[in-house]
CSV table of C-alpha atoms in Angstrom, one decimal:
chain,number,residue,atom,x,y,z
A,22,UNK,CA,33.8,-141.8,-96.8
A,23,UNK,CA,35.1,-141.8,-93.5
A,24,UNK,CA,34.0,-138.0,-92.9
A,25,UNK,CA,31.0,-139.1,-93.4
A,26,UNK,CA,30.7,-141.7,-91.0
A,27,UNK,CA,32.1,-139.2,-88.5
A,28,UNK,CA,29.3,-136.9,-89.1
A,29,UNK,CA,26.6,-139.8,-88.8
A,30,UNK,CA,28.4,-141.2,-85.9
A,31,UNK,CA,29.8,-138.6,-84.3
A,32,UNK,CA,29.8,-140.1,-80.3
A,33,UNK,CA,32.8,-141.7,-78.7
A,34,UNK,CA,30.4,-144.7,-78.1
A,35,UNK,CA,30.0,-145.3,-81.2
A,36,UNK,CA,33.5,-145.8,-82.4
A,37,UNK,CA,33.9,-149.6,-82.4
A,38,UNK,CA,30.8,-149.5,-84.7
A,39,UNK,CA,32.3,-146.9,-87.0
A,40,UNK,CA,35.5,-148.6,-87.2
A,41,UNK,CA,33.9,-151.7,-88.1
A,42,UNK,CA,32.2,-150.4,-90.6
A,43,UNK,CA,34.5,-148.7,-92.3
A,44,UNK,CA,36.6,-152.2,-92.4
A,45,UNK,CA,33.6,-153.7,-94.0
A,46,UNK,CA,34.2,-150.7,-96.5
A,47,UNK,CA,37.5,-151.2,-96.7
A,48,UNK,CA,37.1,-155.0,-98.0
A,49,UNK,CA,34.1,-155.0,-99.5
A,50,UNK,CA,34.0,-157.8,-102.1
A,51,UNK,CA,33.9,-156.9,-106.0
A,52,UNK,CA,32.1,-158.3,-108.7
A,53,UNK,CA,33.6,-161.4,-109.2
A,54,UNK,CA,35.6,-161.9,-106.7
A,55,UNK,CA,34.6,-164.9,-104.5
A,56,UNK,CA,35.9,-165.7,-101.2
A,57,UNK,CA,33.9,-167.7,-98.1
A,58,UNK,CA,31.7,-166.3,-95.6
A,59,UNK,CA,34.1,-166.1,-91.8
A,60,UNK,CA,33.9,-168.5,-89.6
A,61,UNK,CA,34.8,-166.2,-86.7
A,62,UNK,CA,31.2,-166.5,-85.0
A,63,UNK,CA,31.2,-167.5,-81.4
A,64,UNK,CA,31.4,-171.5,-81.0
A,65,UNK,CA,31.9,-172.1,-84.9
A,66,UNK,CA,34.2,-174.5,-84.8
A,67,UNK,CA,32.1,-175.9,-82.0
A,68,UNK,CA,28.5,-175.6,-83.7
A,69,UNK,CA,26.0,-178.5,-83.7
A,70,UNK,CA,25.7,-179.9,-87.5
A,71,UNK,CA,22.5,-178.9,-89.2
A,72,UNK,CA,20.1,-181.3,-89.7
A,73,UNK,CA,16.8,-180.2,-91.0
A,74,UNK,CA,15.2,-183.6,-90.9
A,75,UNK,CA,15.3,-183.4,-87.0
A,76,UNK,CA,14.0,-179.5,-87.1
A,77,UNK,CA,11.1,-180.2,-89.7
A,78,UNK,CA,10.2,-183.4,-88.1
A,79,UNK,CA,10.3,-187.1,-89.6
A,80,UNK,CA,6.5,-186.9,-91.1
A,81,UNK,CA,7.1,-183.4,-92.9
A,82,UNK,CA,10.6,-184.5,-93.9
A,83,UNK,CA,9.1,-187.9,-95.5
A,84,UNK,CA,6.6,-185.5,-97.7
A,85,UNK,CA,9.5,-184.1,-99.4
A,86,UNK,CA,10.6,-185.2,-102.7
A,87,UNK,CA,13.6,-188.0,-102.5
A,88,UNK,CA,16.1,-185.1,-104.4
A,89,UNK,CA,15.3,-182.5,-101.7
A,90,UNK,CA,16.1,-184.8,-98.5
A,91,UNK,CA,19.5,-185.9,-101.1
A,92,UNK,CA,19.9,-182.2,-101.4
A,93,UNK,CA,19.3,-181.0,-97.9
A,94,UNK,CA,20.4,-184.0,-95.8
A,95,UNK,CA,23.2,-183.5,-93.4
A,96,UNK,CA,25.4,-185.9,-95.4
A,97,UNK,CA,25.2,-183.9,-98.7
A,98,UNK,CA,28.5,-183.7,-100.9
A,99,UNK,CA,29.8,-180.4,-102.4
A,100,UNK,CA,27.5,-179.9,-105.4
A,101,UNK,CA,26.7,-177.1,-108.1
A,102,UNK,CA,23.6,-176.3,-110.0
A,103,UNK,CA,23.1,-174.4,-112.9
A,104,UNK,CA,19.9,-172.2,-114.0
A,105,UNK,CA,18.6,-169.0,-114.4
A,106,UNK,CA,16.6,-166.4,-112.1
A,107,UNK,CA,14.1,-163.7,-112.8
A,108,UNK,CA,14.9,-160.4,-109.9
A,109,UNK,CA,13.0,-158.0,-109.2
A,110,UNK,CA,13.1,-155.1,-106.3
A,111,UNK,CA,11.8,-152.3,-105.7
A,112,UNK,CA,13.0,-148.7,-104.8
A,113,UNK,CA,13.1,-149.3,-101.2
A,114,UNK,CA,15.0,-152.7,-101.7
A,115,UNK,CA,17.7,-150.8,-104.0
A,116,UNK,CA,18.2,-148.3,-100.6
A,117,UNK,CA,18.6,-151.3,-98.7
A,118,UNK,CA,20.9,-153.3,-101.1
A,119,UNK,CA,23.6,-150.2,-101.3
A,120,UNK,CA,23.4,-149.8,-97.6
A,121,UNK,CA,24.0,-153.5,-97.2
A,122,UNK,CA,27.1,-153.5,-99.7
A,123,UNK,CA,29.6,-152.6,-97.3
A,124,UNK,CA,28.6,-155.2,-94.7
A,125,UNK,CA,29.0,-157.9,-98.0
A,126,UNK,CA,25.2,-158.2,-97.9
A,127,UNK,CA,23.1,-160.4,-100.4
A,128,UNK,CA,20.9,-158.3,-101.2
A,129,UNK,CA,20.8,-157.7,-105.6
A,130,UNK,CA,19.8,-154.4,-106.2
A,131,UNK,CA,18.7,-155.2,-110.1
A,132,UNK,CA,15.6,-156.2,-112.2
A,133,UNK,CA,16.2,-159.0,-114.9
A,134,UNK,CA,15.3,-161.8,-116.2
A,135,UNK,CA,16.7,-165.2,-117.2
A,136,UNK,CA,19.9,-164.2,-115.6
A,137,UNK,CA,22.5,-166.9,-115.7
A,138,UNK,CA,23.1,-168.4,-112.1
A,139,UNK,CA,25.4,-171.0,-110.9
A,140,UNK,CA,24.5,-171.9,-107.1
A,141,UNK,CA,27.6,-174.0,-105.3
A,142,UNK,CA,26.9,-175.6,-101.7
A,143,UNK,CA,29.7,-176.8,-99.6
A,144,UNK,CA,30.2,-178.2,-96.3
A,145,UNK,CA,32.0,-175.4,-94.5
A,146,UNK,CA,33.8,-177.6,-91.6
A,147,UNK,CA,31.8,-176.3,-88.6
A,148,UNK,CA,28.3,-178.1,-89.1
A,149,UNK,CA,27.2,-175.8,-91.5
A,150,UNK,CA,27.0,-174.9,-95.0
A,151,UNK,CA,28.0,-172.2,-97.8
A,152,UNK,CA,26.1,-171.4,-100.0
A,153,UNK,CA,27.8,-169.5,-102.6
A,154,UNK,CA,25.4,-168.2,-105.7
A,155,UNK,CA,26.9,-166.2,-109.0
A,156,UNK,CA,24.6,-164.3,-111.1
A,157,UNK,CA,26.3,-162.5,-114.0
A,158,UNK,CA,29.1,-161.2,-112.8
A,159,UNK,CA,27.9,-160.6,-109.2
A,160,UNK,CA,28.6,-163.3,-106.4
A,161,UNK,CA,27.3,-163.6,-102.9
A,162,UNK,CA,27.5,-165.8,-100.6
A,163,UNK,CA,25.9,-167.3,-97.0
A,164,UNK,CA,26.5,-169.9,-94.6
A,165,UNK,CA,23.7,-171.8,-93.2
A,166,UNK,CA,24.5,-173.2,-89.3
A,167,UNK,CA,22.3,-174.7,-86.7
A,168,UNK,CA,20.9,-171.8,-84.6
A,169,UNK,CA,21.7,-172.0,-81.0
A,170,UNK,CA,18.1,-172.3,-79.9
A,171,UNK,CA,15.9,-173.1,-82.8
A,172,UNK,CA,15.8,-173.6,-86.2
A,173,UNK,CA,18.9,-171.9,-88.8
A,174,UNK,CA,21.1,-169.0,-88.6
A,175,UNK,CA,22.3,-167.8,-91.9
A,176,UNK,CA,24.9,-165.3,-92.4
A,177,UNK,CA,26.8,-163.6,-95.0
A,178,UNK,CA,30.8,-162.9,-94.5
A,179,UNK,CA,30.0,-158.9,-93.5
A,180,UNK,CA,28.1,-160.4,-90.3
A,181,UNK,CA,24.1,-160.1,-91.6
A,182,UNK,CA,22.4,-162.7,-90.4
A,183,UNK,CA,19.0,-164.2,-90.7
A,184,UNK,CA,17.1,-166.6,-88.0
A,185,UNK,CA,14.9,-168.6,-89.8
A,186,UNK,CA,12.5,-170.9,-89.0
A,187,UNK,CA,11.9,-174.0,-91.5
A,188,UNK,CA,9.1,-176.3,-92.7
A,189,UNK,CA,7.5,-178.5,-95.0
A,190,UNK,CA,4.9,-176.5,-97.0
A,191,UNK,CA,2.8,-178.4,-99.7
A,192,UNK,CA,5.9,-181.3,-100.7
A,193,UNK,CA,7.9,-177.7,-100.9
A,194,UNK,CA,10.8,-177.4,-98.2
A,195,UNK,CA,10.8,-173.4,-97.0
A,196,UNK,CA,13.3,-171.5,-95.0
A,197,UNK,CA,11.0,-168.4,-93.5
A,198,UNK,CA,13.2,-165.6,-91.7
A,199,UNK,CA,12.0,-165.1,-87.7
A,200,UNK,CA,13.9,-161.4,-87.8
A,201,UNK,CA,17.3,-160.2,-88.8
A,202,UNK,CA,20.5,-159.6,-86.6
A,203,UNK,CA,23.6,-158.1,-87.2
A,204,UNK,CA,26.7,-159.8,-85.7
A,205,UNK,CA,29.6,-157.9,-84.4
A,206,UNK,CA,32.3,-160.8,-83.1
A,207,UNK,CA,30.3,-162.4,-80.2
A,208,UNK,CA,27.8,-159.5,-80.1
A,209,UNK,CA,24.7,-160.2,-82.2
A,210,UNK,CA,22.7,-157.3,-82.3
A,211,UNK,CA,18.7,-157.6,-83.1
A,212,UNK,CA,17.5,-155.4,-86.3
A,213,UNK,CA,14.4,-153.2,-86.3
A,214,UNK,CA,11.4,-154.8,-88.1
A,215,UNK,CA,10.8,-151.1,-90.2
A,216,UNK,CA,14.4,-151.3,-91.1
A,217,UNK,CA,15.2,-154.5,-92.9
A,218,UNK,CA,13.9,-155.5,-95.9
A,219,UNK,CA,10.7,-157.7,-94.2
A,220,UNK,CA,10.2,-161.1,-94.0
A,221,UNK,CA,12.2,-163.3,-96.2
A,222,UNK,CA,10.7,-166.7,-97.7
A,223,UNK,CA,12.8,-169.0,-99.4
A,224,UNK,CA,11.3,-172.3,-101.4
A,225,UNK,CA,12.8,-175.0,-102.8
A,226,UNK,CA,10.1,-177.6,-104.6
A,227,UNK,CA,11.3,-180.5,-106.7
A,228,UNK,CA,9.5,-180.0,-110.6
A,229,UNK,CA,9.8,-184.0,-110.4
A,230,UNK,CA,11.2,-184.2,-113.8
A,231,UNK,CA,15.1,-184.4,-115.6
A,232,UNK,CA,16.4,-183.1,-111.9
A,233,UNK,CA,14.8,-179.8,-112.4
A,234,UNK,CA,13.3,-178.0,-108.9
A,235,UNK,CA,12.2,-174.2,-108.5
A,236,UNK,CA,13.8,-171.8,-106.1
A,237,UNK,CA,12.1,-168.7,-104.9
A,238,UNK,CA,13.0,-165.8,-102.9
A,239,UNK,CA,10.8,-163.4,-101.4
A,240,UNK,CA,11.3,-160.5,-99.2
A,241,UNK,CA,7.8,-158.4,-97.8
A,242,UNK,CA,8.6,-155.2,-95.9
A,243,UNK,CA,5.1,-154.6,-93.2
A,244,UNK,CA,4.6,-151.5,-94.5
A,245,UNK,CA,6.2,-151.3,-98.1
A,246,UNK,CA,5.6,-154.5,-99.6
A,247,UNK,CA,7.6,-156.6,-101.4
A,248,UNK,CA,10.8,-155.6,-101.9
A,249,UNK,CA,13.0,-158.5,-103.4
A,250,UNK,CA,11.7,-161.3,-105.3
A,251,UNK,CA,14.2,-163.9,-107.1
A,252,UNK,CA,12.6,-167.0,-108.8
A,253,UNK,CA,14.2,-169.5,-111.1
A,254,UNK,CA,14.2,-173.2,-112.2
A,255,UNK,CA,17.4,-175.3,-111.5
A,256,UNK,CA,19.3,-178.3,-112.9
A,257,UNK,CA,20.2,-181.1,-110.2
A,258,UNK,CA,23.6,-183.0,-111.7
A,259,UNK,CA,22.7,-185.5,-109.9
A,260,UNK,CA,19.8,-187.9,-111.6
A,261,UNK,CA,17.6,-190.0,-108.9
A,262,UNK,CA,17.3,-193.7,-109.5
C-alpha cells in the first residue's frame, strides 16, 4: 500500500500528506470496533457550545416539535435510539466510500433495507456532540461542534468534515452541508465540489406518535446525482408528557 502512495504522490511536498494518510491506513477502524471521533481540532477544548436554537432562530425553533428541541437542545443527556434504515448508493458513492475508508469516513458503501441501527449521542466535553451510529456490524461515528463562523462543523475521527448550514423546514429540523473540508491538525483544507459526494441533507421530523421521528440522509453529486440516500423511522426512549 505504501508503494502505491509513493507512485501517486511522488513529490517531496507531498510527504506530510502521504504520511498522514498512510496513518489513517494504518488505524483504520474495523467493523465493530467503536472508539470517539479526536478532539485534536484547533480550540476544541475551547469551542463555543452548540446551540441550534440561537442558529435557527427563536420563531423557526418554536415550529419544531417539543421532542426535537428535547432532542436537539444544548442541555440534552446522553441518549440512544433504536430503528432501522433503508441505504442505497450508487456506483460513484461506492468509489467514494472506499476512498473515504482510510480517513474513517461515514460514508456506507451498501444497499439494504430495514437494516438494524442503534444511533447513540453524547456530549463530547468541548461544546459539541458525537454522534455515534451502528448498522449491522458497521459503526461510524461524527462530532457535531459550533462552526467558527456560522452554523455546524461536523467531523468524523479521520478529519472529514462537513460545514453545514441548519434550518427549520416544514416543522422538520434539517442540517444542509455548505461544502466539505478536510482537516489536517490546524490546517483545514477546502474539497473540490466534483470531488465529494455533493450536497448532503439531513432531516429529522417528529412522526408525532409513540416517540417515533424519521431520519433522512441524502447526498446529490452536481453532475451525477444522488449518490447516498439513508432513511429510516426511529424510537425516542424518552415519552413526552
Amino acid at each position: 500500500m505504501n508503494t502505491l502512495i509513493d507512485r501517486l504522490l511522488p513529490s517531496r511536498r507531498f510527504d506530510a500528506i502521504r504520511s498522514f494518510f498512510i496513518a489513517g491506513i494504518g488505524s483504520a477502524q474495523a467493523p465493530g470496533e467503536a472508539a470517539a471521533p479526536s478532539s485534536s481540532a484547533s480550540s476544541a477544548s475551547t469551542a463555543e457550545a452548540l446551540h441550534l436554537d440561537q442558529l435557527i432562530g427563536p420563531d423557526a425553533w418554536s415550529r419544531l416539535a417539543p421532542a426535537v428541541r428535547r432532542r436537539f437542545g444544548a442541555k440534552a443527556g446522553p441518549v440512544s435510539y433504536q430503528g432501522h434504515l433503508d441505504l442505497r448508493c450508487s456506483r460513484l458513492g461506492r468509489l467514494l466510500a472506499w476512498l473515504a475508508w482510510p480517513l474513517r469516513g461515514p460514508l456506507v458503501p451498501s444497499c439494504a433495507t430495514q437494516v438494524p441501527t442503534e444511533v447513540t449521542v453524547t456530549p463530547d466535553g468541548h461544546g459539541g456532540v458525537v454522534w455515534s451510529r451502528r448498522m449491522g456490524d458497521r459503526i461510524v461515528q461524527s462530532v457535531k461542534r459550533a462552526h467558527p463562523t456560522h452554523g455546524v462543523l461536523e467531523r468524523t475521527r479521520g478529519g472529514l468534515a462537513m460545514a453545514l448550514d441548519v434550518f427549520e423546514e416544514e416543522g422538520a429540523l434539517v442540517f444542509q452541508s455548505r461544502h466539505y473540508l478536510w482537516c489536517v491538525g490546524p490546517i483545514r483544507l477546502r474539497v473540490p465540489t466534483l470531488l465529494s459526494p455533493g450536497r448532503c441533507r439531513v432531516e429529522h421530523r417528529d412522526l408525532g406518535h409513540d416517540g417515533r421521528f424519521r431520519f433522512t440522509l441524502t447526498m446529490t453529486h452536481p453532475c451525477w446525482g444522488v449518490t447516498f440516500e439513508q432513511t429510516g423511522e426511529f424510537l425516542d426512549p424518552v415519552q413526552e408528557n
